Amino acid sequence: MSKDETTTPANFIRQIIDEDLAADRVSQIVTRFPPEPNGYLHIGHAKAICLNFGIAGDYDGVCYLRFDDTNPIKEESRYVEAIKDDIHWLGFQWKEIRHTSDYFETLYSRAVELIEKGLAYVDDLSMEEIREYRGKWNAPGQESPYRNRPVEENLDLFRRMRAGEFEDGSRVLRAKIDMASSNMNMRDPTLYRVRKVTHQNTGDEWCIYPMYDFAHCLSDAEEHISHSLCSLEFEDNRPLYDWVLDNSSPPSRPHQYEFARLNLEYTILSKRKLTLLVDTGKVSGWDDPRMPTISGLRRRGYTPESIRDLCDRVGVTKKDSVVEMGVLENTIREDLDRTAPRAMAVLNPLKLVITNYPEGESEELDAANHPQKPEMGSRKIPFGRELYIERDDFMEDAPKKFFRLTPGCEVRLRYAYFVTCTDVIKDAHGHITEVHCTYDPATKGGGSPDGRKVKGTIHWVSAPHAVETQVRLYDRLFTTPVPGKDTGDFMDDLNPDSAVTVKAFLEPALGAAEPGSHFQFERLGYFFVDPIDSAPQRPVFNRTVTLRDSWAKGRK
RNA sequence: UGGGGCGUAGCCAAGUGGUAAGGCACGGGGUUUUGAUCCCCGCAUGCGCAGGUUCGAAUCCUGCCGCCCCAGCCA
């Protein structure tokens, strides 16, 4: 981690913490990151992770990783390992791993306590009936006929629910609050439901499972969470969060604060939608380099630093917002510009023949690994009569501002020589197959001993020495800033060109590139050696992001 | 329709009665063997709108407008 990493800016939550500390309302800061293990973590989760772990770190507090496993029909343990990996990779360490299921027995006792106080009851209404009884926003609901069962009967029924005497959906435990409340969450919310399924952690020990609103606040209390941070859509749940804590006897009294979740242009951050992309094969998996998941970004070539930087840059507020893709892309450009060694690669080759270079000969030239960091050293690259250059770097009839190769003009081959285009060779269809040039031996290394100016510098690779490999050019997964906004279905906005694989030619040194390493291919972008698909001496590169290109931008 | 939130530049975001930080984007200039990087400069007489209080309002009051969330035995 670099020492000059941006200091985390203040935000309203940190202000609340400062005030709580100053007023002595809390003595230690305890937070938690509570994912439900029903999918992979995405960059929106990264915001919550940075917030919770970041605060705990900065305030000398602790942060727990809590798997919120209250719904066994949706959750799988295979997601647990992936979530742990992602958090570690991001650079955070939890104090302990907890599960909501660790508290099932305690939770059960608190429910019994509510029943004894006359604040909860077993309801025999069906799911549909409960929905009908709940009423509308502008009309109060009606009380269930089972609402006023005697405490003893409720206790007995609830015990028998636990014992497995009732089938799924036949009975639930409900809080007795207010069927006329303007807050729908307070119209006798369900606390427990019957689910006769095996739980990933507790096996068949339980057949009743607590609902989020009941379990979450009490789990927070068990862990002595000082500040329970969640997203905006839970604002309406806060009165219920408080009600449960105030009407049972938890070991501590946490408080919930809500912040706006992250939204990014040209992608989606909804677990449901991401799952659909995976399940329908639109992407190769949760770690497809186009996915906004932590594992996808990692495989794309994003670094933990860049993602943490994004979280710092977007801040924490209560305002719904959609962050431009450019902000994310910039964080990785900034990081990799500092750290990635440079190399040359040609993605769309055009043969260049240097007609005055001796046939069958070659030489080695020096190239710096980083133009601003001599300490990163240099390497040798072979040069000879036949090279590949980028097809885009040659134009037969070029506009005046085209600072590249064009007939009759001289350009510099990076770290090599000045060359002048003398001929253009075409096939029968008029397609350019090669360009002929002459070179000036006095300009070896790319210098200009006579002070001669050249219109541009282009990259190249020696044809006989080049390493051929696969490079995947990734682009945004969707074609519109807010997928589905106009079409109604985000699937309709998928970008058909989001993954293009090309055969590329690399300078020889790149053949030994280690899986998981980053490079800048000069003038093209940052590329990452895919850790899964690469083989020894046969790296497969993923394009993380292109370089800024003011030339391309100006032409649009 | 009832309730809960939120509106500061194209996108984020500081600001908490004393005269609009910062980042990204954008525009201009400089350096450059990457049209990259880097370095300068510019970019809200204005804070959703309309009134009001005040010597003074993005900050306080009133009214309006817009957007988001809520009627799972999901989280």
mmCIF file with all atom_site columns, N, CA, C and O (backbone and C1' of nucleotides) in Angstrom, chain A residues 15 68 70 74 136 169 195 236 317 319 330 337 342 412 414 445 520 548, chain B residues 1-3 8 11-13 16 24-26 33-35 37 71 73-75:
data_model
loop_
_atom_site.group_PDB
_atom_site.id
_atom_site.type_symbol
_atom_site.label_atom_id
_atom_site.label_alt_id
_atom_site.label_comp_id
_atom_site.label_asym_id
_atom_site.label_entity_id
_atom_site.label_seq_id
_atom_site.pdbx_PDB_ins_code
_atom_site.Cartn_x
_atom_site.Cartn_y
_atom_site.Cartn_z
_atom_site.occupancy
_atom_site.B_iso_or_equiv
_atom_site.pdbx_formal_charge
_atom_site.auth_seq_id
_atom_site.auth_comp_id
_atom_site.auth_asym_id
_atom_site.auth_atom_id
_atom_site.pdbx_PDB_model_num
ATOM 1   N N     . GLN A 1 15  ? -19.040 11.806  11.282  1.00 0.00 ? 15  GLN A N     1
ATOM 2   C CA    . GLN A 1 15  ? -19.430 12.915  12.157  1.00 0.00 ? 15  GLN A CA    1
ATOM 3   C C     . GLN A 1 15  ? -20.265 12.403  13.331  1.00 0.00 ? 15  GLN A C     1
ATOM 4   O O     . GLN A 1 15  ? -20.083 12.816  14.475  1.00 0.00 ? 15  GLN A O     1
ATOM 5   N N     . ASP A 1 68  ? -25.080 -13.321 7.060   1.00 0.00 ? 68  ASP A N     1
ATOM 6   C CA    . ASP A 1 68  ? -26.482 -13.168 7.443   1.00 0.00 ? 68  ASP A CA    1
ATOM 7   C C     . ASP A 1 68  ? -27.274 -14.328 6.845   1.00 0.00 ? 68  ASP A C     1
ATOM 8   O O     . ASP A 1 68  ? -27.885 -14.216 5.791   1.00 0.00 ? 68  ASP A O     1
ATOM 9   N N     . THR A 1 70  ? -30.096 -16.253 7.420   1.00 0.00 ? 70  THR A N     1
ATOM 10  C CA    . THR A 1 70  ? -31.402 -16.548 8.021   1.00 0.00 ? 70  THR A CA    1
ATOM 11  C C     . THR A 1 70  ? -32.373 -17.182 7.050   1.00 0.00 ? 70  THR A C     1
ATOM 12  O O     . THR A 1 70  ? -33.492 -17.503 7.424   1.00 0.00 ? 70  THR A O     1
ATOM 13  N N     . LYS A 1 74  ? -32.080 -19.813 0.138   1.00 0.00 ? 74  LYS A N     1
ATOM 14  C CA    . LYS A 1 74  ? -31.377 -18.981 -0.845  1.00 0.00 ? 74  LYS A CA    1
ATOM 15  C C     . LYS A 1 74  ? -29.864 -19.005 -0.679  1.00 0.00 ? 74  LYS A C     1
ATOM 16  O O     . LYS A 1 74  ? -29.139 -18.530 -1.550  1.00 0.00 ? 74  LYS A O     1
ATOM 17  N N     . LYS A 1 136 ? -53.451 -1.056  2.684   1.00 0.00 ? 136 LYS A N     1
ATOM 18  C CA    . LYS A 1 136 ? -52.730 -0.277  1.690   1.00 0.00 ? 136 LYS A CA    1
ATOM 19  C C     . LYS A 1 136 ? -52.021 0.886   2.361   1.00 0.00 ? 136 LYS A C     1
ATOM 20  O O     . LYS A 1 136 ? -52.240 1.166   3.527   1.00 0.00 ? 136 LYS A O     1
ATOM 21  N N     . GLY A 1 169 ? -45.324 -22.514 5.913   1.00 0.00 ? 169 GLY A N     1
ATOM 22  C CA    . GLY A 1 169 ? -46.395 -21.615 5.491   1.00 0.00 ? 169 GLY A CA    1
ATOM 23  C C     . GLY A 1 169 ? -47.668 -21.688 6.308   1.00 0.00 ? 169 GLY A C     1
ATOM 24  O O     . GLY A 1 169 ? -48.554 -20.858 6.137   1.00 0.00 ? 169 GLY A O     1
ATOM 25  N N     . ARG A 1 195 ? -39.547 -23.287 7.875   1.00 0.00 ? 195 ARG A N     1
ATOM 26  C CA    . ARG A 1 195 ? -38.833 -23.670 6.648   1.00 0.00 ? 195 ARG A CA    1
ATOM 27  C C     . ARG A 1 195 ? -38.154 -25.011 6.925   1.00 0.00 ? 195 ARG A C     1
ATOM 28  O O     . ARG A 1 195 ? -37.094 -25.046 7.538   1.00 0.00 ? 195 ARG A O     1
ATOM 29  N N     . ASP A 1 236 ? -36.946 2.737   6.380   1.00 0.00 ? 236 ASP A N     1
ATOM 30  C CA    . ASP A 1 236 ? -38.266 2.454   6.932   1.00 0.00 ? 236 ASP A CA    1
ATOM 31  C C     . ASP A 1 236 ? -38.247 1.294   7.922   1.00 0.00 ? 236 ASP A C     1
ATOM 32  O O     . ASP A 1 236 ? -39.215 1.071   8.639   1.00 0.00 ? 236 ASP A O     1
ATOM 33  N N     . THR A 1 317 ? -22.847 9.403   1.407   1.00 0.00 ? 317 THR A N     1
ATOM 34  C CA    . THR A 1 317 ? -23.914 10.363  1.675   1.00 0.00 ? 317 THR A CA    1
ATOM 35  C C     . THR A 1 317 ? -25.245 9.623   1.668   1.00 0.00 ? 317 THR A C     1
ATOM 36  O O     . THR A 1 317 ? -25.286 8.400   1.551   1.00 0.00 ? 317 THR A O     1
ATOM 37  N N     . LYS A 1 319 ? -27.537 10.563  -0.597  1.00 0.00 ? 319 LYS A N     1
ATOM 38  C CA    . LYS A 1 319 ? -28.108 10.928  -1.893  1.00 0.00 ? 319 LYS A CA    1
ATOM 39  C C     . LYS A 1 319 ? -27.927 9.811   -2.928  1.00 0.00 ? 319 LYS A C     1
ATOM 40  O O     . LYS A 1 319 ? -26.821 9.344   -3.144  1.00 0.00 ? 319 LYS A O     1
ATOM 41  N N     . ASN A 1 330 ? -10.307 5.757   -14.002 1.00 0.00 ? 330 ASN A N     1
ATOM 42  C CA    . ASN A 1 330 ? -9.197  6.607   -13.617 1.00 0.00 ? 330 ASN A CA    1
ATOM 43  C C     . ASN A 1 330 ? -8.405  6.096   -12.432 1.00 0.00 ? 330 ASN A C     1
ATOM 44  O O     . ASN A 1 330 ? -7.198  6.279   -12.355 1.00 0.00 ? 330 ASN A O     1
ATOM 45  N N     . ASP A 1 337 ? -0.311  3.363   -13.745 1.00 0.00 ? 337 ASP A N     1
ATOM 46  C CA    . ASP A 1 337 ? 0.689   4.249   -14.360 1.00 0.00 ? 337 ASP A CA    1
ATOM 47  C C     . ASP A 1 337 ? 1.934   4.289   -13.482 1.00 0.00 ? 337 ASP A C     1
ATOM 48  O O     . ASP A 1 337 ? 3.051   4.328   -13.979 1.00 0.00 ? 337 ASP A O     1
ATOM 49  N N     . ARG A 1 342 ? 6.345   -1.098  -18.620 1.00 0.00 ? 342 ARG A N     1
ATOM 50  C CA    . ARG A 1 342 ? 5.885   -0.873  -20.001 1.00 0.00 ? 342 ARG A CA    1
ATOM 51  C C     . ARG A 1 342 ? 6.401   -1.992  -20.895 1.00 0.00 ? 342 ARG A C     1
ATOM 52  O O     . ARG A 1 342 ? 7.433   -2.617  -20.593 1.00 0.00 ? 342 ARG A O     1
ATOM 53  N N     . ARG A 1 412 ? 9.180   7.978   -35.672 1.00 0.00 ? 412 ARG A N     1
ATOM 54  C CA    . ARG A 1 412 ? 10.126  7.242   -34.854 1.00 0.00 ? 412 ARG A CA    1
ATOM 55  C C     . ARG A 1 412 ? 9.496   5.924   -34.435 1.00 0.00 ? 412 ARG A C     1
ATOM 56  O O     . ARG A 1 412 ? 8.328   5.873   -34.033 1.00 0.00 ? 412 ARG A O     1
ATOM 57  N N     . ARG A 1 414 ? 9.564   3.483   -31.610 1.00 0.00 ? 414 ARG A N     1
ATOM 58  C CA    . ARG A 1 414 ? 9.952   3.685   -30.216 1.00 0.00 ? 414 ARG A CA    1
ATOM 59  C C     . ARG A 1 414 ? 11.187  2.858   -29.834 1.00 0.00 ? 414 ARG A C     1
ATOM 60  O O     . ARG A 1 414 ? 11.236  1.664   -30.077 1.00 0.00 ? 414 ARG A O     1
ATOM 61  N N     . GLY A 1 445 ? 18.213  3.972   -31.307 1.00 0.00 ? 445 GLY A N     1
ATOM 62  C CA    . GLY A 1 445 ? 17.720  4.256   -29.966 1.00 0.00 ? 445 GLY A CA    1
ATOM 63  C C     . GLY A 1 445 ? 16.549  5.228   -29.995 1.00 0.00 ? 445 GLY A C     1
ATOM 64  O O     . GLY A 1 445 ? 15.861  5.421   -29.000 1.00 0.00 ? 445 GLY A O     1
ATOM 65  N N     . GLN A 1 520 ? 1.810   -2.202  -18.969 1.00 0.00 ? 520 GLN A N     1
ATOM 66  C CA    . GLN A 1 520 ? 1.226   -1.230  -19.874 1.00 0.00 ? 520 GLN A CA    1
ATOM 67  C C     . GLN A 1 520 ? 1.771   -1.574  -21.249 1.00 0.00 ? 520 GLN A C     1
ATOM 68  O O     . GLN A 1 520 ? 2.997   -1.613  -21.427 1.00 0.00 ? 520 GLN A O     1
ATOM 69  N N     . ARG A 1 548 ? -5.749  6.858   -21.840 1.00 0.00 ? 548 ARG A N     1
ATOM 70  C CA    . ARG A 1 548 ? -6.531  7.994   -22.340 1.00 0.00 ? 548 ARG A CA    1
ATOM 71  C C     . ARG A 1 548 ? -6.083  8.229   -23.773 1.00 0.00 ? 548 ARG A C     1
ATOM 72  O O     . ARG A 1 548 ? -4.916  8.089   -24.098 1.00 0.00 ? 548 ARG A O     1
ATOM 73  P P     . U   B 2 1   ? -50.980 10.996  -5.495  1.00 0.00 ? 1   U   B P     1
ATOM 74  O "O5'" . U   B 2 1   ? -51.530 10.785  -3.985  1.00 0.00 ? 1   U   B "O5'" 1
ATOM 75  C "C5'" . U   B 2 1   ? -52.872 11.057  -3.576  1.00 0.00 ? 1   U   B "C5'" 1
ATOM 76  C "C4'" . U   B 2 1   ? -53.326 9.965   -2.634  1.00 0.00 ? 1   U   B "C4'" 1
ATOM 77  C "C3'" . U   B 2 1   ? -52.430 9.740   -1.425  1.00 0.00 ? 1   U   B "C3'" 1
ATOM 78  O "O3'" . U   B 2 1   ? -52.793 10.609  -0.362  1.00 0.00 ? 1   U   B "O3'" 1
ATOM 79  C "C1'" . U   B 2 1   ? -52.971 7.645   -2.441  1.00 0.00 ? 1   U   B "C1'" 1
ATOM 80  P P     . G   B 2 2   ? -51.660 11.442  0.423   1.00 0.00 ? 2   G   B P     1
ATOM 81  O "O5'" . G   B 2 2   ? -51.190 10.459  1.583   1.00 0.00 ? 2   G   B "O5'" 1
ATOM 82  C "C5'" . G   B 2 2   ? -52.019 10.270  2.746   1.00 0.00 ? 2   G   B "C5'" 1
ATOM 83  C "C4'" . G   B 2 2   ? -51.389 9.237   3.649   1.00 0.00 ? 2   G   B "C4'" 1
ATOM 84  C "C3'" . G   B 2 2   ? -49.933 9.499   4.029   1.00 0.00 ? 2   G   B "C3'" 1
ATOM 85  O "O3'" . G   B 2 2   ? -49.809 10.405  5.116   1.00 0.00 ? 2   G   B "O3'" 1
ATOM 86  C "C1'" . G   B 2 2   ? -50.128 7.282   3.279   1.00 0.00 ? 2   G   B "C1'" 1
ATOM 87  P P     . G   B 2 3   ? -48.497 11.319  5.239   1.00 0.00 ? 3   G   B P     1
ATOM 88  O "O5'" . G   B 2 3   ? -47.350 10.260  5.532   1.00 0.00 ? 3   G   B "O5'" 1
ATOM 89  C "C5'" . G   B 2 3   ? -47.337 9.550   6.760   1.00 0.00 ? 3   G   B "C5'" 1
ATOM 90  C "C4'" . G   B 2 3   ? -46.243 8.512   6.746   1.00 0.00 ? 3   G   B "C4'" 1
ATOM 91  C "C3'" . G   B 2 3   ? -44.828 9.033   6.519   1.00 0.00 ? 3   G   B "C3'" 1
ATOM 92  O "O3'" . G   B 2 3   ? -44.270 9.589   7.691   1.00 0.00 ? 3   G   B "O3'" 1
ATOM 93  C "C1'" . G   B 2 3   ? -45.181 7.130   5.172   1.00 0.00 ? 3   G   B "C1'" 1
ATOM 94  P P     . U   B 2 8   ? -27.974 18.354  -6.058  1.00 0.00 ? 8   U   B P     1
ATOM 95  O "O5'" . U   B 2 8   ? -27.408 19.681  -5.393  1.00 0.00 ? 8   U   B "O5'" 1
ATOM 96  C "C5'" . U   B 2 8   ? -27.887 20.957  -5.819  1.00 0.00 ? 8   U   B "C5'" 1
ATOM 97  C "C4'" . U   B 2 8   ? -26.783 21.979  -5.723  1.00 0.00 ? 8   U   B "C4'" 1
ATOM 98  C "C3'" . U   B 2 8   ? -25.521 21.646  -6.495  1.00 0.00 ? 8   U   B "C3'" 1
ATOM 99  O "O3'" . U   B 2 8   ? -25.645 21.977  -7.874  1.00 0.00 ? 8   U   B "O3'" 1
ATOM 100 C "C1'" . U   B 2 8   ? -24.926 22.337  -4.325  1.00 0.00 ? 8   U   B "C1'" 1
ATOM 101 P P     . C   B 2 11  ? -25.286 15.850  -13.746 1.00 0.00 ? 11  C   B P     1
ATOM 102 O "O5'" . C   B 2 11  ? -24.058 14.875  -13.508 1.00 0.00 ? 11  C   B "O5'" 1
ATOM 103 C "C5'" . C   B 2 11  ? -24.047 13.566  -14.063 1.00 0.00 ? 11  C   B "C5'" 1
ATOM 104 C "C4'" . C   B 2 11  ? -22.943 12.774  -13.418 1.00 0.00 ? 11  C   B "C4'" 1
ATOM 105 C "C3'" . C   B 2 11  ? -22.953 12.787  -11.907 1.00 0.00 ? 11  C   B "C3'" 1
ATOM 106 O "O3'" . C   B 2 11  ? -23.873 11.848  -11.390 1.00 0.00 ? 11  C   B "O3'" 1
ATOM 107 C "C1'" . C   B 2 11  ? -20.766 13.233  -12.660 1.00 0.00 ? 11  C   B "C1'" 1
ATOM 108 P P     . C   B 2 12  ? -24.376 11.984  -9.893  1.00 0.00 ? 12  C   B P     1
ATOM 109 O "O5'" . C   B 2 12  ? -23.077 11.572  -9.077  1.00 0.00 ? 12  C   B "O5'" 1
ATOM 110 C "C5'" . C   B 2 12  ? -22.826 12.128  -7.815  1.00 0.00 ? 12  C   B "C5'" 1
ATOM 111 C "C4'" . C   B 2 12  ? -21.477 11.658  -7.351  1.00 0.00 ? 12  C   B "C4'" 1
ATOM 112 C "C3'" . C   B 2 12  ? -21.118 12.188  -5.976  1.00 0.00 ? 12  C   B "C3'" 1
ATOM 113 O "O3'" . C   B 2 12  ? -21.663 11.379  -4.947  1.00 0.00 ? 12  C   B "O3'" 1
ATOM 114 C "C1'" . C   B 2 12  ? -19.361 12.659  -7.457  1.00 0.00 ? 12  C   B "C1'" 1
ATOM 115 P P     . A   B 2 13  ? -22.466 12.067  -3.782  1.00 0.00 ? 13  A   B P     1
ATOM 116 O "O5'" . A   B 2 13  ? -21.397 13.073  -3.158  1.00 0.00 ? 13  A   B "O5'" 1
ATOM 117 C "C5'" . A   B 2 13  ? -20.126 12.589  -2.733  1.00 0.00 ? 13  A   B "C5'" 1
ATOM 118 C "C4'" . A   B 2 13  ? -19.244 13.752  -2.362  1.00 0.00 ? 13  A   B "C4'" 1
ATOM 119 C "C3'" . A   B 2 13  ? -19.842 14.707  -1.351  1.00 0.00 ? 13  A   B "C3'" 1
ATOM 120 O "O3'" . A   B 2 13  ? -19.670 14.184  -0.041  1.00 0.00 ? 13  A   B "O3'" 1
ATOM 121 C "C1'" . A   B 2 13  ? -18.831 15.925  -3.125  1.00 0.00 ? 13  A   B "C1'" 1
ATOM 122 P P     . U   B 2 16  ? -20.242 25.262  7.543   1.00 0.00 ? 16  U   B P     1
ATOM 123 O "O5'" . U   B 2 16  ? -21.728 24.689  7.580   1.00 0.00 ? 16  U   B "O5'" 1
ATOM 124 C "C5'" . U   B 2 16  ? -22.831 25.571  7.658   1.00 0.00 ? 16  U   B "C5'" 1
ATOM 125 C "C4'" . U   B 2 16  ? -23.696 25.217  8.846   1.00 0.00 ? 16  U   B "C4'" 1
ATOM 126 C "C3'" . U   B 2 16  ? -23.009 25.425  10.200  1.00 0.00 ? 16  U   B "C3'" 1
ATOM 127 O "O3'" . U   B 2 16  ? -23.957 25.925  11.109  1.00 0.00 ? 16  U   B "O3'" 1
ATOM 128 C "C1'" . U   B 2 16  ? -23.610 23.148  9.941   1.00 0.00 ? 16  U   B "C1'" 1
ATOM 129 P P     . C   B 2 24  ? -8.621  14.964  -10.808 1.00 0.00 ? 24  C   B P     1
ATOM 130 O "O5'" . C   B 2 24  ? -9.882  14.307  -11.531 1.00 0.00 ? 24  C   B "O5'" 1
ATOM 131 C "C5'" . C   B 2 24  ? -10.072 12.891  -11.491 1.00 0.00 ? 24  C   B "C5'" 1
ATOM 132 C "C4'" . C   B 2 24  ? -11.407 12.539  -12.098 1.00 0.00 ? 24  C   B "C4'" 1
ATOM 133 C "C3'" . C   B 2 24  ? -11.650 13.060  -13.506 1.00 0.00 ? 24  C   B "C3'" 1
ATOM 134 O "O3'" . C   B 2 24  ? -11.013 12.268  -14.489 1.00 0.00 ? 24  C   B "O3'" 1
ATOM 135 C "C1'" . C   B 2 24  ? -13.560 13.420  -12.196 1.00 0.00 ? 24  C   B "C1'" 1
ATOM 136 P P     . A   B 2 25  ? -10.528 12.971  -15.864 1.00 0.00 ? 25  A   B P     1
ATOM 137 O "O5'" . A   B 2 25  ? -11.883 13.549  -16.491 1.00 0.00 ? 25  A   B "O5'" 1
ATOM 138 C "C5'" . A   B 2 25  ? -12.853 12.663  -17.022 1.00 0.00 ? 25  A   B "C5'" 1
ATOM 139 C "C4'" . A   B 2 25  ? -14.047 13.443  -17.511 1.00 0.00 ? 25  A   B "C4'" 1
ATOM 140 C "C3'" . A   B 2 25  ? -13.752 14.529  -18.533 1.00 0.00 ? 25  A   B "C3'" 1
ATOM 141 O "O3'" . A   B 2 25  ? -13.654 14.000  -19.837 1.00 0.00 ? 25  A   B "O3'" 1
ATOM 142 C "C1'" . A   B 2 25  ? -15.181 15.392  -16.860 1.00 0.00 ? 25  A   B "C1'" 1
ATOM 143 P P     . C   B 2 26  ? -12.641 14.660  -20.872 1.00 0.00 ? 26  C   B P     1
ATOM 144 O "O5'" . C   B 2 26  ? -13.213 16.144  -21.065 1.00 0.00 ? 26  C   B "O5'" 1
ATOM 145 C "C5'" . C   B 2 26  ? -14.510 16.356  -21.626 1.00 0.00 ? 26  C   B "C5'" 1
ATOM 146 C "C4'" . C   B 2 26  ? -14.866 17.819  -21.550 1.00 0.00 ? 26  C   B "C4'" 1
ATOM 147 C "C3'" . C   B 2 26  ? -13.814 18.769  -22.119 1.00 0.00 ? 26  C   B "C3'" 1
ATOM 148 O "O3'" . C   B 2 26  ? -13.897 18.857  -23.525 1.00 0.00 ? 26  C   B "O3'" 1
ATOM 149 C "C1'" . C   B 2 26  ? -14.530 19.580  -20.031 1.00 0.00 ? 26  C   B "C1'" 1
ATOM 150 P P     . U   B 2 33  ? 11.548  13.954  -26.073 1.00 0.00 ? 33  U   B P     1
ATOM 151 O "O5'" . U   B 2 33  ? 11.322  12.532  -26.776 1.00 0.00 ? 33  U   B "O5'" 1
ATOM 152 C "C5'" . U   B 2 33  ? 10.320  12.393  -27.762 1.00 0.00 ? 33  U   B "C5'" 1
ATOM 153 C "C4'" . U   B 2 33  ? 9.881   10.945  -27.813 1.00 0.00 ? 33  U   B "C4'" 1
ATOM 154 C "C3'" . U   B 2 33  ? 9.616   10.355  -26.447 1.00 0.00 ? 33  U   B "C3'" 1
ATOM 155 O "O3'" . U   B 2 33  ? 8.444   9.570   -26.539 1.00 0.00 ? 33  U   B "O3'" 1
ATOM 156 C "C1'" . U   B 2 33  ? 11.127  9.000   -27.659 1.00 0.00 ? 33  U   B "C1'" 1
ATOM 157 P P     . U   B 2 34  ? 7.117   10.072  -25.750 1.00 0.00 ? 34  U   B P     1
ATOM 158 O "O5'" . U   B 2 34  ? 6.255   8.727   -25.820 1.00 0.00 ? 34  U   B "O5'" 1
ATOM 159 C "C5'" . U   B 2 34  ? 6.183   7.992   -27.049 1.00 0.00 ? 34  U   B "C5'" 1
ATOM 160 C "C4'" . U   B 2 34  ? 4.834   7.324   -27.125 1.00 0.00 ? 34  U   B "C4'" 1
ATOM 161 C "C3'" . U   B 2 34  ? 3.660   8.280   -26.875 1.00 0.00 ? 34  U   B "C3'" 1
ATOM 162 O "O3'" . U   B 2 34  ? 2.569   7.858   -27.661 1.00 0.00 ? 34  U   B "O3'" 1
ATOM 163 C "C1'" . U   B 2 34  ? 3.667   6.594   -25.229 1.00 0.00 ? 34  U   B "C1'" 1
ATOM 164 P P     . G   B 2 35  ? 2.019   8.849   -28.775 1.00 0.00 ? 35  G   B P     1
ATOM 165 O "O5'" . G   B 2 35  ? 1.636   10.287  -28.274 1.00 0.00 ? 35  G   B "O5'" 1
ATOM 166 C "C5'" . G   B 2 35  ? 1.153   10.703  -27.083 1.00 0.00 ? 35  G   B "C5'" 1
ATOM 167 C "C4'" . G   B 2 35  ? 0.085   11.751  -27.305 1.00 0.00 ? 35  G   B "C4'" 1
ATOM 168 C "C3'" . G   B 2 35  ? -1.223  11.293  -26.674 1.00 0.00 ? 35  G   B "C3'" 1
ATOM 169 O "O3'" . G   B 2 35  ? -1.892  12.440  -26.180 1.00 0.00 ? 35  G   B "O3'" 1
ATOM 170 C "C1'" . G   B 2 35  ? -1.509  11.668  -28.991 1.00 0.00 ? 35  G   B "C1'" 1
ATOM 171 P P     . U   B 2 37  ? -2.882  11.039  -19.456 1.00 0.00 ? 37  U   B P     1
ATOM 172 O "O5'" . U   B 2 37  ? -1.565  10.871  -18.552 1.00 0.00 ? 37  U   B "O5'" 1
ATOM 173 C "C5'" . U   B 2 37  ? -1.428  9.734   -17.713 1.00 0.00 ? 37  U   B "C5'" 1
ATOM 174 C "C4'" . U   B 2 37  ? -0.058  9.749   -17.084 1.00 0.00 ? 37  U   B "C4'" 1
ATOM 175 C "C3'" . U   B 2 37  ? 0.277   10.990  -16.273 1.00 0.00 ? 37  U   B "C3'" 1
ATOM 176 O "O3'" . U   B 2 37  ? -0.263  10.908  -14.963 1.00 0.00 ? 37  U   B "O3'" 1
ATOM 177 C "C1'" . U   B 2 37  ? 2.091   10.466  -17.687 1.00 0.00 ? 37  U   B "C1'" 1
ATOM 178 P P     . A   B 2 71  ? -42.619 -3.658  -0.150  1.00 0.00 ? 71  A   B P     1
ATOM 179 O "O5'" . A   B 2 71  ? -44.131 -3.511  0.351   1.00 0.00 ? 71  A   B "O5'" 1
ATOM 180 C "C5'" . A   B 2 71  ? -44.482 -3.899  1.672   1.00 0.00 ? 71  A   B "C5'" 1
ATOM 181 C "C4'" . A   B 2 71  ? -45.968 -4.066  1.778   1.00 0.00 ? 71  A   B "C4'" 1
ATOM 182 C "C3'" . A   B 2 71  ? -46.596 -5.003  0.737   1.00 0.00 ? 71  A   B "C3'" 1
ATOM 183 O "O3'" . A   B 2 71  ? -46.497 -6.351  1.185   1.00 0.00 ? 71  A   B "O3'" 1
ATOM 184 C "C1'" . A   B 2 71  ? -47.844 -3.006  0.873   1.00 0.00 ? 71  A   B "C1'" 1
ATOM 185 P P     . C   B 2 73  ? -44.610 -11.379 4.484   1.00 0.00 ? 73  C   B P     1
ATOM 186 O "O5'" . C   B 2 73  ? -44.050 -12.731 5.110   1.00 0.00 ? 73  C   B "O5'" 1
ATOM 187 C "C5'" . C   B 2 73  ? -42.779 -12.751 5.727   1.00 0.00 ? 73  C   B "C5'" 1
ATOM 188 C "C4'" . C   B 2 73  ? -42.212 -14.141 5.655   1.00 0.00 ? 73  C   B "C4'" 1
ATOM 189 C "C3'" . C   B 2 73  ? -41.960 -14.630 4.238   1.00 0.00 ? 73  C   B "C3'" 1
ATOM 190 O "O3'" . C   B 2 73  ? -40.776 -15.399 4.261   1.00 0.00 ? 73  C   B "O3'" 1
ATOM 191 C "C1'" . C   B 2 73  ? -43.399 -16.113 5.376   1.00 0.00 ? 73  C   B "C1'" 1
ATOM 192 P P     . C   B 2 74  ? -39.789 -15.395 3.013   1.00 0.00 ? 74  C   B P     1
ATOM 193 O "O5'" . C   B 2 74  ? -39.472 -13.853 2.736   1.00 0.00 ? 74  C   B "O5'" 1
ATOM 194 C "C5'" . C   B 2 74  ? -38.401 -13.219 3.368   1.00 0.00 ? 74  C   B "C5'" 1
ATOM 195 C "C4'" . C   B 2 74  ? -37.217 -13.183 2.442   1.00 0.00 ? 74  C   B "C4'" 1
ATOM 196 C "C3'" . C   B 2 74  ? -35.991 -12.517 3.003   1.00 0.00 ? 74  C   B "C3'" 1
ATOM 197 O "O3'" . C   B 2 74  ? -35.259 -13.425 3.800   1.00 0.00 ? 74  C   B "O3'" 1
ATOM 198 C "C1'" . C   B 2 74  ? -36.405 -11.747 0.800   1.00 0.00 ? 74  C   B "C1'" 1
ATOM 199 P P     . A   B 2 75  ? -34.700 -12.933 5.213   1.00 0.00 ? 75  A   B P     1
ATOM 200 O "O5'" . A   B 2 75  ? -33.493 -11.959 4.824   1.00 0.00 ? 75  A   B "O5'" 1
ATOM 201 C "C5'" . A   B 2 75  ? -32.377 -12.438 4.083   1.00 0.00 ? 75  A   B "C5'" 1
ATOM 202 C "C4'" . A   B 2 75  ? -31.633 -11.245 3.535   1.00 0.00 ? 75  A   B "C4'" 1
ATOM 203 C "C3'" . A   B 2 75  ? -31.230 -10.211 4.577   1.00 0.00 ? 75  A   B "C3'" 1
ATOM 204 O "O3'" . A   B 2 75  ? -30.012 -10.550 5.202   1.00 0.00 ? 75  A   B "O3'" 1
ATOM 205 C "C1'" . A   B 2 75  ? -32.287 -9.133  2.758   1.00 0.00 ? 75  A   B "C1'" 1
#
